[in-house]
Amino acid sequence: MNITVAGTGYVGLVAGVCFAEVGHKVLCTDTDGERIKLLNDGICPIYEKGLEELLKKNLKNKNISFTENYKKAYEKPDAIFIGVGTPEKEDGSAELGYISAVSKQIAENLKQDCLIVVKSTVPVGTNDMVEKLINDFLVSDVKIDVASNPEFLSQGSAVNDMMNAQRIIIGTKSKSAENMLREIYKPFKSPIVCVGRRSAEMIKYASNSFLALKISYMNDIANLCEAVDADITEVAKGMSYDERIGKKFLKAGIGFGGSCFPKDTKALIYLAEKNNIHLKTVEGCVHVNENQKNVLYKKACERFLTLSRLNISVLGVTFKPGTDDLRESPASANIRKFLNDGANVKIYDPAGMENARKIFPEGNFLNGKTEYSHSAKEALSGSDVCFIFTEWEEFMYLTPDDFLENMRRAVIFDGRNIFDSRKMELNGVEYHSIGRK
Ligand code: UDX
């Protein structure tokens, strides 16, 4: 099948490369010329395990190519997948400007019948809007159909999530669109769920918000555990044996971040409000998450009275391990507070340093000072307190001695509960974590 993919961000690029991997002929287009050049040279502009290898392989066998020339890209494909961004607007709603722009470009350049598939996360009703827009602006005498096919990729495991998807959601208005998508997805061997277009759009938001809810619920319970002397990791373990609850997304911590949960929960609330519905559960989830990002900061302020002039080491800046992405990361929110309070912050992250430097430049910044280290131990050296914001595997190998020997005083605030609290305390480390004594 000849497939064009609009947008080479997370959604578009992973989809394009995986479609090529299963044998489709894929042409990806983006307005960012630099990005297109990199991709045609086999260089992956995003940090994602396994993606660059697949990109190189499929460039070589000519299953995939990249172009800035969208006119050519939209002329004669069998299907066009739209994977452009839908960032959060100030009021919480999703920005649909990129989707509209691509829809008009498709309409102005399409020269044969085509299935348009919306892969970006979009509010319910957007597929109808895309269909109307394209039909309004169509130049040639061709027929289009529009389908919803939301993605469920998780950063750090995106290739695997697409190649071995737990489910493929297809939202269509016609049987022919459904059949074509079934054909495109045949090589993936994942279960296909066919629903109406609006349901497909809703499934994406409802799924992400449900996972976010699970996390906020566990964070709520974690804070209660601390007050009543219970241990959230033990509580989560006990809960997880109930198949109705499940084992995943029960980890309490410093709050969720990333490009999806914060944005999608707010967009769902916005959509509900527009329809005079109050999604109290999701509103609660967002509220809990905002508070959760501050719990360690508040504890540290009580412990030290002021963070001014304190030497703080920060281990982990990305919103989760396996990515270089700092979007909405709890670490960013906390580092900003430390610097505002006049602290000296030394940062180490295995993948996120380059992006961190763009937000927190090295040297004097805000009221404090930022420094970057080459290793966790270097970041610990001479510090008064260490904050752990991301559960990178390499941090788990640090021993109590590493903290005792390198820090001026071994005080840890662990936002991801990566260490055994008893072991830390027994070895003389002052260890604060989430939902545990
Ligand atoms: C998420 C969804 O998982 C994915 O299906 C969707 O397509 C995009 O959004 P992603 O944002 O990449 O993926 O990361 P995810 O692994 O879901 O984690 C999101 C945030 O929740 C991270 O900040 C993570 O640290 C946090 N989290 C996750 C917890 O705090 N506890 C958990 O138990 C799980």
JSON list of C-alpha atoms in Angstrom, two decimals, residues 126-217:
[
{"chain": "A", "resi": 126, "resn": "THR", "atom": "CA", "xyz": [-12.36, 16.40, 14.87]},
{"chain": "A", "resi": 127, "resn": "ASN", "atom": "CA", "xyz": [-12.66, 13.68, 12.23]},
{"chain": "A", "resi": 128, "resn": "ASP", "atom": "CA", "xyz": [-15.96, 15.23, 11.14]},
{"chain": "A", "resi": 129, "resn": "MET", "atom": "CA", "xyz": [-14.21, 18.60, 10.91]},
{"chain": "A", "resi": 130, "resn": "VAL", "atom": "CA", "xyz": [-11.35, 17.12, 8.84]},
{"chain": "A", "resi": 131, "resn": "GLU", "atom": "CA", "xyz": [-13.84, 15.48, 6.48]},
{"chain": "A", "resi": 132, "resn": "LYS", "atom": "CA", "xyz": [-15.74, 18.74, 5.98]},
{"chain": "A", "resi": 133, "resn": "LEU", "atom": "CA", "xyz": [-12.58, 20.80, 5.55]},
{"chain": "A", "resi": 134, "resn": "ILE", "atom": "CA", "xyz": [-11.12, 18.49, 2.91]},
{"chain": "A", "resi": 135, "resn": "ASN", "atom": "CA", "xyz": [-14.40, 18.22, 1.01]},
{"chain": "A", "resi": 136, "resn": "ASP", "atom": "CA", "xyz": [-14.81, 22.03, 1.11]},
{"chain": "A", "resi": 137, "resn": "PHE", "atom": "CA", "xyz": [-11.33, 22.65, -0.30]},
{"chain": "A", "resi": 138, "resn": "LEU", "atom": "CA", "xyz": [-10.96, 19.68, -2.70]},
{"chain": "A", "resi": 139, "resn": "VAL", "atom": "CA", "xyz": [-9.63, 20.80, -6.06]},
{"chain": "A", "resi": 140, "resn": "SER", "atom": "CA", "xyz": [-9.79, 17.56, -8.06]},
{"chain": "A", "resi": 141, "resn": "ASP", "atom": "CA", "xyz": [-12.80, 15.36, -8.70]},
{"chain": "A", "resi": 142, "resn": "VAL", "atom": "CA", "xyz": [-11.84, 12.62, -6.23]},
{"chain": "A", "resi": 143, "resn": "LYS", "atom": "CA", "xyz": [-13.50, 10.89, -3.28]},
{"chain": "A", "resi": 144, "resn": "ILE", "atom": "CA", "xyz": [-12.15, 10.85, 0.23]},
{"chain": "A", "resi": 145, "resn": "ASP", "atom": "CA", "xyz": [-13.05, 8.91, 3.34]},
{"chain": "A", "resi": 146, "resn": "VAL", "atom": "CA", "xyz": [-11.89, 9.84, 6.84]},
{"chain": "A", "resi": 147, "resn": "ALA", "atom": "CA", "xyz": [-11.08, 7.40, 9.65]},
{"chain": "A", "resi": 148, "resn": "SER", "atom": "CA", "xyz": [-9.87, 7.69, 13.22]},
{"chain": "A", "resi": 149, "resn": "ASN", "atom": "CA", "xyz": [-6.98, 5.49, 14.32]},
{"chain": "A", "resi": 150, "resn": "PRO", "atom": "CA", "xyz": [-5.54, 6.78, 17.61]},
{"chain": "A", "resi": 151, "resn": "GLU", "atom": "CA", "xyz": [-2.06, 5.68, 18.70]},
{"chain": "A", "resi": 152, "resn": "PHE", "atom": "CA", "xyz": [-1.17, 4.23, 22.08]},
{"chain": "A", "resi": 153, "resn": "LEU", "atom": "CA", "xyz": [2.60, 4.56, 21.92]},
{"chain": "A", "resi": 154, "resn": "SER", "atom": "CA", "xyz": [4.53, 5.01, 25.10]},
{"chain": "A", "resi": 155, "resn": "GLN", "atom": "CA", "xyz": [7.84, 6.87, 24.89]},
{"chain": "A", "resi": 156, "resn": "GLY", "atom": "CA", "xyz": [10.81, 4.55, 25.38]},
{"chain": "A", "resi": 157, "resn": "SER", "atom": "CA", "xyz": [8.92, 1.52, 24.03]},
{"chain": "A", "resi": 158, "resn": "ALA", "atom": "CA", "xyz": [7.17, 3.12, 21.07]},
{"chain": "A", "resi": 159, "resn": "VAL", "atom": "CA", "xyz": [8.46, 0.74, 18.37]},
{"chain": "A", "resi": 160, "resn": "ASN", "atom": "CA", "xyz": [7.44, -2.32, 20.34]},
{"chain": "A", "resi": 161, "resn": "ASP", "atom": "CA", "xyz": [4.10, -0.69, 21.23]},
{"chain": "A", "resi": 162, "resn": "MET", "atom": "CA", "xyz": [3.32, -0.28, 17.53]},
{"chain": "A", "resi": 163, "resn": "MET", "atom": "CA", "xyz": [4.78, -3.55, 16.24]},
{"chain": "A", "resi": 164, "resn": "ASN", "atom": "CA", "xyz": [3.04, -5.56, 18.98]},
{"chain": "A", "resi": 165, "resn": "ALA", "atom": "CA", "xyz": [0.09, -3.33, 19.82]},
{"chain": "A", "resi": 166, "resn": "GLN", "atom": "CA", "xyz": [-2.30, -4.64, 22.46]},
{"chain": "A", "resi": 167, "resn": "ARG", "atom": "CA", "xyz": [-5.12, -3.34, 20.28]},
{"chain": "A", "resi": 168, "resn": "ILE", "atom": "CA", "xyz": [-5.62, -1.31, 17.14]},
{"chain": "A", "resi": 169, "resn": "ILE", "atom": "CA", "xyz": [-8.57, 1.03, 17.29]},
{"chain": "A", "resi": 170, "resn": "ILE", "atom": "CA", "xyz": [-10.26, 1.82, 14.01]},
{"chain": "A", "resi": 171, "resn": "GLY", "atom": "CA", "xyz": [-13.09, 4.35, 13.90]},
{"chain": "A", "resi": 172, "resn": "THR", "atom": "CA", "xyz": [-14.87, 4.57, 10.56]},
{"chain": "A", "resi": 173, "resn": "LYS", "atom": "CA", "xyz": [-18.11, 5.66, 8.94]},
{"chain": "A", "resi": 174, "resn": "SER", "atom": "CA", "xyz": [-17.90, 3.22, 6.02]},
{"chain": "A", "resi": 175, "resn": "LYS", "atom": "CA", "xyz": [-17.14, -0.47, 5.54]},
{"chain": "A", "resi": 176, "resn": "SER", "atom": "CA", "xyz": [-14.63, 0.32, 2.76]},
{"chain": "A", "resi": 177, "resn": "ALA", "atom": "CA", "xyz": [-12.57, 2.51, 5.12]},
{"chain": "A", "resi": 178, "resn": "GLU", "atom": "CA", "xyz": [-12.65, -0.26, 7.73]},
{"chain": "A", "resi": 179, "resn": "ASN", "atom": "CA", "xyz": [-11.55, -2.86, 5.17]},
{"chain": "A", "resi": 180, "resn": "MET", "atom": "CA", "xyz": [-8.68, -0.73, 3.96]},
{"chain": "A", "resi": 181, "resn": "LEU", "atom": "CA", "xyz": [-7.39, -0.16, 7.48]},
{"chain": "A", "resi": 182, "resn": "ARG", "atom": "CA", "xyz": [-7.74, -3.86, 8.23]},
{"chain": "A", "resi": 183, "resn": "GLU", "atom": "CA", "xyz": [-5.56, -4.52, 5.16]},
{"chain": "A", "resi": 184, "resn": "ILE", "atom": "CA", "xyz": [-2.94, -1.95, 6.22]},
{"chain": "A", "resi": 185, "resn": "TYR", "atom": "CA", "xyz": [-2.76, -3.44, 9.72]},
{"chain": "A", "resi": 186, "resn": "LYS", "atom": "CA", "xyz": [-2.92, -7.12, 8.64]},
{"chain": "A", "resi": 187, "resn": "PRO", "atom": "CA", "xyz": [0.84, -7.71, 9.00]},
{"chain": "A", "resi": 188, "resn": "PHE", "atom": "CA", "xyz": [0.81, -6.49, 12.63]},
{"chain": "A", "resi": 189, "resn": "LYS", "atom": "CA", "xyz": [-1.30, -9.40, 13.91]},
{"chain": "A", "resi": 190, "resn": "SER", "atom": "CA", "xyz": [-2.75, -7.32, 16.76]},
{"chain": "A", "resi": 191, "resn": "PRO", "atom": "CA", "xyz": [-6.45, -7.42, 17.72]},
{"chain": "A", "resi": 192, "resn": "ILE", "atom": "CA", "xyz": [-8.43, -4.85, 15.75]},
{"chain": "A", "resi": 193, "resn": "VAL", "atom": "CA", "xyz": [-11.37, -3.11, 17.39]},
{"chain": "A", "resi": 194, "resn": "CYS", "atom": "CA", "xyz": [-13.76, -1.41, 14.95]},
{"chain": "A", "resi": 195, "resn": "VAL", "atom": "CA", "xyz": [-15.97, 1.33, 16.34]},
{"chain": "A", "resi": 196, "resn": "GLY", "atom": "CA", "xyz": [-17.59, 4.58, 15.28]},
{"chain": "A", "resi": 197, "resn": "ARG", "atom": "CA", "xyz": [-15.31, 7.56, 14.62]},
{"chain": "A", "resi": 198, "resn": "ARG", "atom": "CA", "xyz": [-16.38, 9.52, 17.69]},
{"chain": "A", "resi": 199, "resn": "SER", "atom": "CA", "xyz": [-15.96, 6.50, 19.93]},
{"chain": "A", "resi": 200, "resn": "ALA", "atom": "CA", "xyz": [-12.45, 5.95, 18.57]},
{"chain": "A", "resi": 201, "resn": "GLU", "atom": "CA", "xyz": [-11.56, 9.56, 19.36]},
{"chain": "A", "resi": 202, "resn": "MET", "atom": "CA", "xyz": [-12.99, 9.14, 22.86]},
{"chain": "A", "resi": 203, "resn": "ILE", "atom": "CA", "xyz": [-11.20, 5.81, 23.49]},
{"chain": "A", "resi": 204, "resn": "LYS", "atom": "CA", "xyz": [-7.85, 7.58, 23.30]},
{"chain": "A", "resi": 205, "resn": "TYR", "atom": "CA", "xyz": [-8.73, 10.29, 25.85]},
{"chain": "A", "resi": 206, "resn": "ALA", "atom": "CA", "xyz": [-10.58, 7.88, 28.10]},
{"chain": "A", "resi": 207, "resn": "SER", "atom": "CA", "xyz": [-7.66, 5.42, 28.12]},
{"chain": "A", "resi": 208, "resn": "ASN", "atom": "CA", "xyz": [-5.00, 8.03, 28.89]},
{"chain": "A", "resi": 209, "resn": "SER", "atom": "CA", "xyz": [-7.12, 9.70, 31.55]},
{"chain": "A", "resi": 210, "resn": "PHE", "atom": "CA", "xyz": [-7.88, 6.35, 33.16]},
{"chain": "A", "resi": 211, "resn": "LEU", "atom": "CA", "xyz": [-4.16, 5.55, 33.44]},
{"chain": "A", "resi": 212, "resn": "ALA", "atom": "CA", "xyz": [-3.50, 9.04, 34.83]},
{"chain": "A", "resi": 213, "resn": "LEU", "atom": "CA", "xyz": [-6.33, 8.51, 37.32]},
{"chain": "A", "resi": 214, "resn": "LYS", "atom": "CA", "xyz": [-4.75, 5.28, 38.52]},
{"chain": "A", "resi": 215, "resn": "ILE", "atom": "CA", "xyz": [-1.49, 7.11, 39.20]},
{"chain": "A", "resi": 216, "resn": "SER", "atom": "CA", "xyz": [-3.14, 10.01, 41.02]},
{"chain": "A", "resi": 217, "resn": "TYR", "atom": "CA", "xyz": [-5.19, 7.57, 43.08]}
]
